[in-house]
């Protein structure tokens, strides 16, 4: 009964003003899938992608994807970006952009309407692994001069509460220790190792900046996805012998390897 | 000083409003001055379930906008002296709720009541956000299904990171789990998650499981909170849950399937 007068009053109270901001900018980290092209002959690309996506449709649905050209950048053969795009889109993936191509390839990509991603976010351009351990030791020796160096304390981040669906925790330049459970739909990310002492049911991404020596340690593995330095396995690719076990996960010959304790 | 308790879930239709009404009545029966606040702007139905829709004159938004004072908007429940409700507005304008307005209303209710129960709308939009923002305690209503549990988990994450208590680094919101529409027979047949499954996933203390029951629908059609029913299992389950909420340690009565004997089938129970 009061509806109309209430709405009018509300409108009168809030005139459009130029000083009311239309947006805000925030830094954020998105975990992307990297699609690394291994050859320029793309006759079977659509078919193979289709098969891969079908193995874990839920995981891939609308997932952001970066097309990485490191392995083919030496090639002078032109790439069919339009064909790549339509294969990627028809699998419901969101192509964010292209990176690490030759100048000619990137120009072609741009002409096909794609965005170019800066190299600095990719692991080839970033020696994340070595700089992580280097800064670790230098902070250690520096501590001799200064009492209780706060820098050395920040090499792991500890989370005491459960990490719930929709939440994300990121340990930048450090390890991540979680003394509770990680729910399905939650994401825990570290540039270093990840330790989970409750159930690991969400996604765990270690070595997020390319440290291939990073590991994931967990007491009970039920993860939706595990990833080390960009190499990953989804739940469908985790063998049943290691499910619900206490395990460590590491990279061996560029393969995500799960080992029972 | 009242405690502010949000009843929330993420999903619609799980039993939040039923639970808000039952807790309001249950706390009032125990002698606590209690008010139930309907945050479901545009879709109010708490007043219907509590049988006082015909007495709604002013609502939440009228108070925020200064058209009425809080005492004009509060409606006393028919059957109980200690129980009041603050109805939601029928306006479609969801922006009518403002943080300052909600805070002003909750702070003034805090002065006069022992418990302020906030019945959250579904989803994680404005109304749901305001319903949980000022909470001291939360009752998470969940149905024994994977999707409902997932939504509740998400809400627990929001309580732990977006509420006033978390933003201002105060002691965290006290969390309680209430399983609604629980059907022990379907759990036994494997069609529903069990209490143990849900507790394993959410890992918060259990107030109780309220069985799926016709009595709930009948009570809300008559506008009588189900705890006043006196002879239904759902009413008893809510009464137990309220007692546990107040710190009593009671055994759980309705978790497991019991095949009904001839007499109980004949006479109902
Ligand atoms: N224990 C129960 N047994 C049977 N029906 C129930 C039970 N709890 C709730 N309901 C019914 O489910 C529907 C949704 O309940 P409601 O409390 O309005 O949910 P919400 O507020 O979460 O949307 C209503 O029709 C209600 O009567
Ligand atoms: Mg409701």
Coordinates of C-alpha atoms and ligand atoms in Angstrom, one line a residue:
Chain A
X1 CA 0.0 0.0 0.0
X2 CA 2.9 2.3 0.6
X3 CA 4.8 1.0 -2.4
X4 CA 4.4 3.9 -4.8
X5 CA 5.2 6.8 -2.4
X6 CA 8.2 4.8 -1.1
X7 CA 9.7 4.3 -4.5
X8 CA 9.2 8.0 -5.5
X9 CA 10.8 9.2 -2.4
X10 CA 13.7 6.8 -2.9
X11 CA 14.3 8.1 -6.4
X12 CA 14.2 11.7 -5.3
X13 CA 16.9 11.0 -2.7
X14 CA 19.4 9.6 -5.1
X15 CA 19.8 11.9 -8.1
X16 CA 22.4 10.8 -10.7
X17 CA 25.7 12.6 -9.9
X18 CA 28.9 12.6 -11.8
X19 CA 30.9 12.1 -8.5
X20 CA 29.2 8.7 -7.9
X21 CA 31.8 6.2 -9.2
X22 CA 30.7 3.7 -11.9
X23 CA 33.4 1.2 -11.2
X24 CA 36.4 0.4 -9.0
X25 CA 39.6 -1.3 -9.9
X26 CA 41.0 -4.2 -7.9
X27 CA 44.0 -6.5 -8.3
X28 CA 42.9 -10.1 -8.5
X29 CA 44.4 -13.4 -9.3
X30 CA 42.5 -15.7 -11.7
X31 CA 43.6 -19.3 -12.1
X32 CA 43.6 -20.0 -15.8
X33 CA 44.0 -23.2 -17.8
X34 CA 46.9 -23.0 -20.1
X35 CA 46.4 -24.5 -23.5
X36 CA 49.9 -25.1 -24.8
X37 CA 49.9 -25.7 -28.6
X38 CA 52.4 -28.4 -29.4
X39 CA 52.3 -28.3 -33.2
X40 CA 51.0 -26.1 -36.0
X41 CA 49.1 -28.8 -37.8
X42 CA 45.7 -28.4 -36.3
X43 CA 43.7 -30.9 -38.3
X44 CA 42.9 -33.0 -35.2
X45 CA 42.8 -30.1 -32.7
X46 CA 39.0 -29.8 -32.4
X47 CA 38.6 -33.5 -32.1
X48 CA 41.2 -33.9 -29.4
X49 CA 40.0 -30.9 -27.4
X50 CA 36.5 -32.2 -27.5
X51 CA 37.6 -35.5 -26.1
X52 CA 39.7 -33.9 -23.3
X53 CA 36.8 -31.6 -22.3
X54 CA 34.3 -34.4 -22.2
X55 CA 36.4 -36.2 -19.5
X56 CA 35.7 -33.4 -17.0
X57 CA 32.9 -31.3 -18.5
X58 CA 32.1 -29.6 -15.1
X59 CA 35.6 -28.6 -14.5
X60 CA 36.1 -27.1 -17.9
X61 CA 32.7 -25.4 -18.2
X62 CA 33.3 -21.6 -18.8
X63 CA 36.8 -22.0 -17.5
X64 CA 39.2 -19.2 -18.5
X65 CA 41.9 -20.3 -20.9
X66 CA 45.1 -18.8 -22.1
X67 CA 46.6 -20.0 -25.4
X68 CA 50.3 -20.5 -25.0
X69 CA 52.5 -20.6 -28.1
X70 CA 55.9 -21.2 -26.5
X71 CA 56.3 -24.6 -28.3
X72 CA 55.4 -23.3 -31.7
X73 CA 56.8 -19.8 -31.7
X74 CA 59.8 -20.9 -33.8
X75 CA 57.6 -22.0 -36.6
X76 CA 56.9 -19.8 -39.6
X77 CA 53.7 -21.6 -40.6
X78 CA 50.6 -19.5 -40.1
X79 CA 48.3 -20.6 -37.4
X80 CA 44.5 -20.8 -38.0
X81 CA 43.4 -18.6 -35.1
X82 CA 39.8 -18.5 -36.3
X83 CA 39.6 -22.3 -36.3
X84 CA 41.2 -22.5 -32.9
X85 CA 38.8 -20.0 -31.5
X86 CA 35.7 -21.7 -32.8
X87 CA 36.9 -25.1 -31.4
X88 CA 37.6 -23.5 -28.0
X89 CA 34.3 -21.7 -27.9
X90 CA 32.2 -24.6 -29.0
X91 CA 33.6 -26.4 -25.9
X92 CA 32.3 -23.7 -23.7
X93 CA 35.7 -22.5 -22.6
X94 CA 36.5 -18.8 -22.3
X95 CA 39.6 -17.8 -24.3
X96 CA 41.2 -14.9 -22.4
X97 CA 44.1 -14.4 -24.8
X98 CA 47.3 -15.5 -26.4
X99 CA 50.8 -15.4 -25.1
X100 CA 54.4 -16.3 -25.8
X101 CA 54.1 -16.3 -29.6
X102 CA 56.4 -14.9 -32.2
X103 CA 55.7 -11.3 -33.3
X104 CA 54.0 -12.6 -36.5
X105 CA 51.9 -15.0 -34.6
X106 CA 50.8 -12.4 -32.1
X107 CA 49.9 -10.0 -35.0
X108 CA 47.8 -12.7 -36.6
X109 CA 46.1 -13.4 -33.2
X110 CA 45.3 -9.8 -32.8
X111 CA 43.9 -9.6 -36.3
X112 CA 41.6 -12.5 -35.4
X113 CA 40.3 -10.4 -32.6
X114 CA 42.2 -12.0 -29.7
X115 CA 43.9 -10.3 -26.8
X116 CA 47.6 -10.6 -26.2
X117 CA 48.6 -11.5 -22.7
X118 CA 51.9 -10.1 -21.3
X119 CA 54.7 -12.6 -20.9
X120 CA 55.4 -11.6 -17.3
X121 CA 52.5 -13.7 -16.1
X122 CA 53.8 -16.8 -17.7
X123 CA 56.1 -19.2 -16.2
X124 CA 58.7 -19.2 -18.9
X125 CA 59.4 -15.6 -18.4
X126 CA 59.4 -15.8 -14.6
X127 CA 61.9 -17.9 -12.8
X128 CA 59.5 -18.1 -9.9
X129 CA 61.0 -21.3 -8.5
X130 CA 64.6 -20.1 -8.1
X131 CA 63.8 -16.6 -6.9
X132 CA 61.5 -18.1 -4.3
X133 CA 64.3 -20.2 -2.7
X134 CA 66.9 -17.5 -3.2
X135 CA 64.9 -14.9 -1.3
X136 CA 64.4 -17.5 1.4
X137 CA 68.1 -18.0 2.0
X138 CA 68.9 -14.3 1.8
X139 CA 66.3 -13.5 4.4
X140 CA 67.8 -16.1 6.6
X141 CA 71.3 -14.7 6.5
X142 CA 70.0 -11.1 6.8
X143 CA 68.3 -12.2 10.0
X144 CA 71.7 -12.5 11.7
X145 CA 72.1 -8.7 11.7
X146 CA 68.5 -7.8 12.6
X147 CA 66.8 -9.4 15.5
X148 CA 63.7 -11.5 14.6
X149 CA 63.4 -10.7 10.9
X150 CA 59.7 -10.4 10.1
X151 CA 60.5 -11.4 6.5
X152 CA 61.4 -15.0 7.4
X153 CA 58.1 -15.4 9.2
X154 CA 56.2 -14.7 6.1
X155 CA 57.5 -17.8 4.2
X156 CA 54.4 -19.6 5.1
X157 CA 50.8 -18.5 5.6
X158 CA 48.7 -20.4 8.1
X159 CA 44.9 -20.7 7.8
X160 CA 43.1 -21.9 10.9
X161 CA 39.5 -21.8 9.7
X162 CA 37.8 -24.0 7.1
X163 CA 38.1 -22.7 3.5
X164 CA 34.5 -22.8 2.2
X165 CA 32.9 -23.1 -1.2
X166 CA 33.5 -19.8 -3.1
X167 CA 36.4 -18.7 -1.0
X168 CA 40.0 -18.5 -2.3
X169 CA 43.2 -18.3 -0.3
X170 CA 46.4 -17.3 -1.9
X171 CA 49.9 -17.5 -0.3
X172 CA 52.0 -15.1 -2.4
X173 CA 55.7 -16.0 -2.5
X174 CA 55.2 -18.5 0.2
X175 CA 53.9 -21.9 1.4
X176 CA 50.4 -22.3 2.6
X177 CA 49.4 -24.3 5.7
X178 CA 45.8 -25.1 6.2
X179 CA 44.9 -26.6 9.6
X180 CA 41.3 -27.2 8.5
X181 CA 39.3 -28.5 5.6
X182 CA 39.0 -27.1 2.1
X183 CA 35.4 -27.5 0.8
X184 CA 34.4 -28.4 -2.7
X185 CA 34.3 -25.2 -4.8
X186 CA 37.0 -23.6 -2.6
X187 CA 40.5 -22.8 -4.0
X188 CA 43.8 -22.8 -2.2
X189 CA 46.8 -21.4 -4.0
X190 CA 50.4 -21.0 -3.1
X191 CA 53.6 -20.0 -4.9
X192 CA 55.3 -22.6 -2.7
X193 CA 54.1 -25.8 -1.1
X194 CA 50.6 -26.5 0.2
X195 CA 49.8 -28.5 3.3
X196 CA 46.2 -29.4 4.2
X197 CA 45.5 -31.1 7.5
X198 CA 41.7 -31.4 7.2
X199 CA 39.9 -32.8 4.2
X200 CA 41.1 -31.5 0.8
X201 CA 37.9 -31.4 -1.3
X202 CA 38.4 -28.3 -3.4
X203 CA 41.2 -27.2 -5.7
X204 CA 44.8 -27.0 -4.6
X205 CA 47.3 -25.1 -6.8
X206 CA 50.9 -25.2 -5.7
X207 CA 53.8 -23.5 -7.5
X208 CA 51.3 -21.0 -8.9
X209 CA 54.2 -18.9 -10.4
X210 CA 55.9 -21.8 -12.0
X211 CA 57.9 -23.4 -9.2
X212 CA 58.1 -27.0 -10.5
X213 CA 59.6 -28.2 -7.2
X214 CA 56.4 -27.2 -5.2
X215 CA 54.4 -30.0 -3.6
X216 CA 51.0 -30.6 -2.1
X217 CA 50.8 -32.5 1.1
X218 CA 47.4 -33.6 2.4
X219 CA 46.0 -35.9 5.0
X220 CA 42.9 -36.9 3.1
X221 CA 42.7 -36.4 -0.7
X222 CA 39.3 -35.9 -2.3
X223 CA 40.3 -32.8 -4.4
X224 CA 38.4 -31.5 -7.4
X225 CA 41.7 -30.5 -8.9
X226 CA 45.4 -30.6 -8.0
X227 CA 48.0 -28.6 -9.8
X228 CA 51.7 -28.1 -9.6
X229 CA 53.3 -25.3 -11.6
X230 CA 50.4 -25.3 -14.1
X231 CA 50.3 -29.0 -14.6
X232 CA 47.1 -30.4 -13.2
X233 CA 44.8 -33.4 -12.7
X234 CA 41.1 -33.2 -12.2
X235 CA 39.2 -35.5 -9.9
X236 CA 38.3 -37.9 -12.7
X237 CA 42.0 -38.4 -13.3
X238 CA 42.9 -39.3 -9.7
X239 CA 43.2 -43.1 -9.2
X240 CA 40.9 -44.6 -6.6
X241 CA 43.8 -46.1 -4.6
X242 CA 45.0 -42.7 -3.6
X243 CA 41.6 -41.1 -2.9
X244 CA 40.9 -40.4 0.8
X245 CA 44.5 -41.3 1.5
X246 CA 47.3 -39.3 3.1
X247 CA 49.5 -38.3 0.1
X248 CA 52.1 -36.0 -1.3
X249 CA 51.8 -34.7 -4.8
X250 CA 54.7 -33.5 -6.9
X251 CA 55.9 -33.1 -10.5
X252 CA 57.9 -36.0 -12.0
X253 CA 58.8 -35.7 -15.6
X254 CA 56.2 -32.9 -15.9
X255 CA 53.5 -35.3 -14.7
X256 CA 51.5 -34.7 -11.6
X257 CA 52.4 -37.6 -9.4
X258 CA 50.5 -38.7 -6.4
X259 CA 52.2 -40.9 -3.8
X260 CA 50.8 -42.4 -0.6
X261 CA 52.7 -41.9 2.6
Chain B
X1 CA 20.9 -6.5 25.0
X2 CA 19.5 -8.9 22.5
X3 CA 21.4 -11.5 20.5
X4 CA 20.9 -11.1 16.8
X5 CA 20.4 -14.5 15.1
X6 CA 20.3 -15.0 11.4
X7 CA 18.4 -17.9 9.9
X8 CA 20.0 -18.5 6.5
X9 CA 20.9 -21.1 3.8
X10 CA 21.7 -19.8 0.4
X11 CA 18.9 -21.7 -1.2
X12 CA 15.1 -21.0 -1.3
X13 CA 12.5 -23.4 -0.1
X14 CA 14.7 -25.3 2.4
X15 CA 12.7 -24.2 5.5
X16 CA 14.2 -20.9 6.7
X17 CA 10.9 -19.1 7.3
X18 CA 9.4 -22.2 8.9
X19 CA 12.5 -22.4 11.2
X20 CA 12.4 -18.6 12.0
X21 CA 8.8 -18.9 13.1
X22 CA 9.4 -22.1 15.1
X23 CA 12.5 -20.6 16.8
X24 CA 10.6 -17.3 17.5
X25 CA 7.8 -19.2 19.1
X26 CA 10.1 -21.7 20.9
X27 CA 12.2 -18.9 22.5
X28 CA 9.1 -17.0 23.4
X29 CA 7.7 -20.1 25.1
X30 CA 10.8 -20.3 27.2
X31 CA 10.2 -16.8 28.4
X32 CA 12.5 -14.8 26.1
X33 CA 11.2 -11.6 24.5
X34 CA 11.7 -12.4 20.9
X35 CA 11.1 -10.6 17.6
X36 CA 11.3 -12.2 14.1
X37 CA 12.3 -9.8 11.3
X38 CA 11.4 -10.7 7.8
X39 CA 14.1 -9.6 5.3
X40 CA 12.5 -11.0 2.2
X41 CA 11.6 -7.7 0.6
X42 CA 8.9 -8.1 -2.1
X43 CA 8.1 -11.7 -1.0
X44 CA 7.0 -11.5 2.5
X45 CA 5.5 -14.6 4.0
X46 CA 6.5 -14.7 7.6
X47 CA 3.4 -12.8 8.6
X48 CA 1.3 -15.4 6.8
X49 CA 3.0 -18.4 8.5
X50 CA 2.5 -16.7 11.8
X51 CA -1.1 -15.9 11.1
X52 CA -0.9 -12.1 11.4
X53 CA -0.9 -10.9 7.8
X54 CA -4.2 -9.0 8.2
X55 CA -2.7 -6.9 10.9
X56 CA 0.2 -5.6 8.9
X57 CA 0.0 -1.8 8.5
X58 CA 3.6 -0.6 8.5
X59 CA 6.6 -2.6 7.5
X60 CA 10.4 -2.6 7.7
X61 CA 10.9 -0.1 4.9
X62 CA 8.4 2.3 6.3
X63 CA 10.5 2.4 9.5
X64 CA 13.7 2.9 7.6
X65 CA 12.2 5.8 5.6
X66 CA 10.7 7.4 8.7
X67 CA 7.0 6.9 7.8
X68 CA 6.4 5.0 11.0
X69 CA 8.3 4.3 14.2
X70 CA 9.4 0.8 15.2
X71 CA 6.6 0.3 17.7
X72 CA 3.9 1.0 15.1
X73 CA 5.4 -1.6 12.8
X74 CA 5.8 -4.4 15.3
X75 CA 3.0 -6.9 15.4
X76 CA 2.4 -9.1 18.4
X77 CA 1.8 -12.8 17.7
X78 CA -1.7 -14.1 18.4
X79 CA -0.8 -17.0 20.7
X80 CA 2.3 -15.7 22.6
X81 CA 2.9 -12.7 24.7
X82 CA 6.6 -12.6 24.2
X83 CA 6.6 -12.9 20.4
X84 CA 6.6 -10.1 17.9
X85 CA 7.2 -9.9 14.2
X86 CA 8.5 -7.1 12.0
X87 CA 7.0 -7.7 8.5
X88 CA 9.0 -7.2 5.3
X89 CA 7.9 -4.6 2.8
X90 CA 6.0 -5.6 -0.4
X91 CA 7.9 -3.0 -2.4
X92 CA 9.7 -4.3 -5.4
X93 CA 12.5 -1.8 -4.9
X94 CA 15.3 -3.9 -3.3
X95 CA 17.4 -0.8 -2.8
X96 CA 14.9 0.4 -0.2
X97 CA 17.1 -1.5 2.3
X98 CA 20.2 0.4 3.3
X99 CA 22.9 -0.6 5.7
X100 CA 22.3 2.4 7.9
X101 CA 18.6 1.7 8.0
X102 CA 19.0 -2.0 8.9
X103 CA 21.5 -1.1 11.6
X104 CA 19.2 1.5 13.1
X105 CA 16.3 -0.9 13.3
X106 CA 18.4 -3.8 14.7
X107 CA 20.0 -1.6 17.3
X108 CA 16.7 -0.3 18.5
X109 CA 15.3 -3.9 18.7
X110 CA 18.4 -5.0 20.6
X111 CA 17.3 -2.6 23.4
X112 CA 13.9 -4.1 24.0
X113 CA 14.3 -7.8 23.1
X114 CA 16.3 -10.8 24.2
X115 CA 16.5 -12.4 20.7
X116 CA 16.2 -10.8 17.3
X117 CA 15.7 -13.5 14.7
X118 CA 16.5 -12.4 11.1
X119 CA 14.7 -14.5 8.5
X120 CA 17.0 -14.3 5.5
X121 CA 15.7 -14.4 1.9
X122 CA 17.3 -16.9 -0.5
X123 CA 20.4 -16.1 -2.5
X124 CA 23.4 -14.0 -1.6
X125 CA 22.1 -10.6 -2.7
X126 CA 21.3 -7.5 -0.8
X127 CA 18.5 -8.8 1.5
X128 CA 20.5 -11.9 2.5
X129 CA 23.6 -9.8 3.0
X130 CA 21.9 -7.4 5.4
X131 CA 20.1 -10.2 7.2
X132 CA 23.5 -11.8 8.1
X133 CA 25.7 -8.7 8.4
X134 CA 24.9 -7.8 12.0
X135 CA 24.4 -11.3 13.3
X136 CA 25.9 -12.7 16.5
X137 CA 24.8 -16.3 15.8
X138 CA 23.7 -18.1 12.7
X139 CA 21.3 -21.0 12.1
X140 CA 22.2 -22.6 8.8
X141 CA 19.2 -24.4 7.4
X142 CA 20.2 -27.2 5.1
X143 CA 18.3 -30.0 3.3
X144 CA 20.0 -33.3 3.1
X145 CA 21.0 -32.9 -0.6
X146 CA 24.4 -32.2 -2.1
X147 CA 23.3 -28.9 -3.7
X148 CA 21.8 -27.5 -0.5
X149 CA 24.9 -28.5 1.5
X150 CA 27.1 -26.7 -1.1
X151 CA 25.0 -23.6 -0.8
X152 CA 25.2 -23.7 3.0
X153 CA 29.0 -24.1 2.8
X154 CA 29.2 -21.0 0.6
X155 CA 27.0 -19.0 3.1
X156 CA 29.3 -20.2 6.0
X157 CA 32.2 -18.8 4.0
X158 CA 30.4 -15.5 3.6
X159 CA 29.6 -15.3 7.3
X160 CA 33.2 -15.9 8.1
X161 CA 34.5 -13.2 5.7
X162 CA 31.8 -10.6 5.0
X163 CA 29.9 -10.2 8.3
X164 CA 30.4 -7.3 10.6
X165 CA 32.0 -9.6 13.2
X166 CA 34.6 -10.8 10.7
X167 CA 35.2 -7.4 9.1
X168 CA 35.8 -5.8 12.5
X169 CA 37.9 -8.7 13.7
X170 CA 35.5 -9.5 16.6
X171 CA 34.8 -13.0 17.9
X172 CA 33.4 -15.0 15.0
X173 CA 29.6 -15.6 14.5
X174 CA 28.5 -18.7 16.4
X175 CA 27.3 -21.2 13.8
X176 CA 24.6 -23.8 14.2
X177 CA 23.4 -26.4 11.7
X178 CA 19.7 -27.3 11.4
X179 CA 18.7 -30.1 9.0
X180 CA 15.2 -29.5 7.7
X181 CA 12.9 -31.7 5.7
X182 CA 14.8 -34.7 6.9
X183 CA 13.4 -38.1 5.8
X184 CA 15.1 -41.0 7.6
X185 CA 13.5 -43.5 5.3
X186 CA 15.0 -41.8 2.2
X187 CA 18.3 -41.6 4.0
X188 CA 18.2 -45.3 4.7
X189 CA 17.4 -46.0 1.0
X190 CA 20.3 -43.9 0.0
X191 CA 18.3 -41.2 -1.7
X192 CA 19.3 -38.5 0.7
X193 CA 22.5 -37.6 2.6
X194 CA 22.5 -38.7 6.2
X195 CA 23.1 -36.4 9.2
X196 CA 26.6 -37.8 9.4
X197 CA 27.3 -37.0 5.8
X198 CA 26.1 -33.4 6.2
X199 CA 28.1 -32.9 9.4
X200 CA 31.2 -34.4 7.8
X201 CA 30.9 -31.8 5.0
X202 CA 30.0 -28.7 6.9
X203 CA 31.6 -29.5 10.3
X204 CA 29.5 -27.3 12.5
X205 CA 27.5 -28.2 15.6
X206 CA 24.1 -29.8 14.9
X207 CA 20.9 -28.3 16.5
X208 CA 18.8 -31.1 15.2
X209 CA 17.1 -32.7 12.2
X210 CA 13.5 -31.7 11.6
X211 CA 11.6 -34.5 9.8
X212 CA 9.7 -33.9 6.7
X213 CA 6.1 -33.7 8.0
X214 CA 2.6 -32.8 6.9
X215 CA 2.2 -31.0 10.3
X216 CA 4.5 -28.2 9.0
X217 CA 2.2 -27.4 6.1
X218 CA -0.9 -27.7 8.2
X219 CA 0.5 -25.5 10.9
X220 CA 1.5 -22.8 8.5
X221 CA -1.8 -22.9 6.7
X222 CA -3.5 -22.2 10.0
X223 CA -0.9 -19.6 10.9
X224 CA 0.2 -21.4 14.0
X225 CA 3.9 -22.0 14.6
X226 CA 4.5 -25.8 14.5
X227 CA 6.1 -25.9 18.0
X228 CA 2.7 -25.0 19.4
X229 CA 1.3 -28.1 17.8
X230 CA 2.2 -30.4 20.7
X231 CA 1.8 -33.7 18.9
X232 CA 3.8 -33.6 15.8
X233 CA 7.4 -34.9 15.4
X234 CA 8.4 -31.8 13.5
X235 CA 7.1 -29.6 16.3
X236 CA 9.0 -31.8 18.9
X237 CA 12.1 -31.7 16.8
X238 CA 12.0 -27.9 16.7
X239 CA 11.4 -27.7 20.5
X240 CA 14.5 -29.9 21.0
X241 CA 16.5 -27.7 18.6
X242 CA 15.5 -24.6 20.5
X243 CA 16.6 -26.2 23.8
X244 CA 20.0 -27.2 22.3
X245 CA 20.3 -23.7 20.9
X246 CA 19.9 -22.5 24.5
X247 CA 22.7 -24.8 25.6
X248 CA 20.8 -27.9 26.8
X249 CA 22.3 -31.3 26.0
X250 CA 19.6 -33.5 24.6
X251 CA 19.8 -36.8 22.7
X252 CA 18.7 -36.6 19.1
X253 CA 15.4 -38.3 18.5
X254 CA 14.6 -38.1 14.8
X255 CA 17.7 -39.2 13.0
X256 CA 17.1 -42.8 12.2
X257 CA 14.4 -44.6 10.4
X258 CA 12.0 -46.6 12.6
X259 CA 9.5 -48.8 10.9
X260 CA 6.1 -47.9 12.2
X261 CA 4.3 -50.5 14.1
X262 CA 0.7 -51.4 13.5
X263 CA -0.7 -49.2 16.3
X264 CA 1.4 -46.2 15.5
X265 CA 0.4 -46.4 11.9
X266 CA -3.2 -46.7 12.9
X267 CA -3.2 -43.7 15.3
X268 CA -0.4 -41.6 13.7
X269 CA 2.4 -40.2 15.7
Ligands
LIG1 N1 9.9 -30.1 8.0 C1 9.1 -29.8 6.9 N2 8.2 -30.8 6.5 C2 7.4 -30.5 5.4 N3 7.4 -29.4 4.7 C3 8.2 -28.4 5.1 C4 9.1 -28.6 6.2 N4 9.8 -27.4 6.4 C5 9.4 -26.5 5.4 N5 8.4 -27.1 4.7 C6 7.7 -26.5 3.6 O1 8.6 -26.1 2.6 C7 8.2 -24.9 1.9 C8 9.3 -23.9 2.1 O2 9.6 -23.6 3.4 P1 10.0 -22.1 3.9 O3 10.2 -22.2 5.4 O4 9.1 -21.1 3.3 O5 11.4 -22.1 3.2 P2 12.4 -20.8 2.9 O6 12.0 -19.7 3.8 O7 13.7 -21.4 3.1 O8 12.2 -20.5 1.4 C9 6.9 -24.5 2.6 O9 5.9 -24.9 1.9 C10 7.0 -25.2 4.0 O10 5.7 -25.5 4.4
LIG2 MG1 11.5 -17.7 3.4

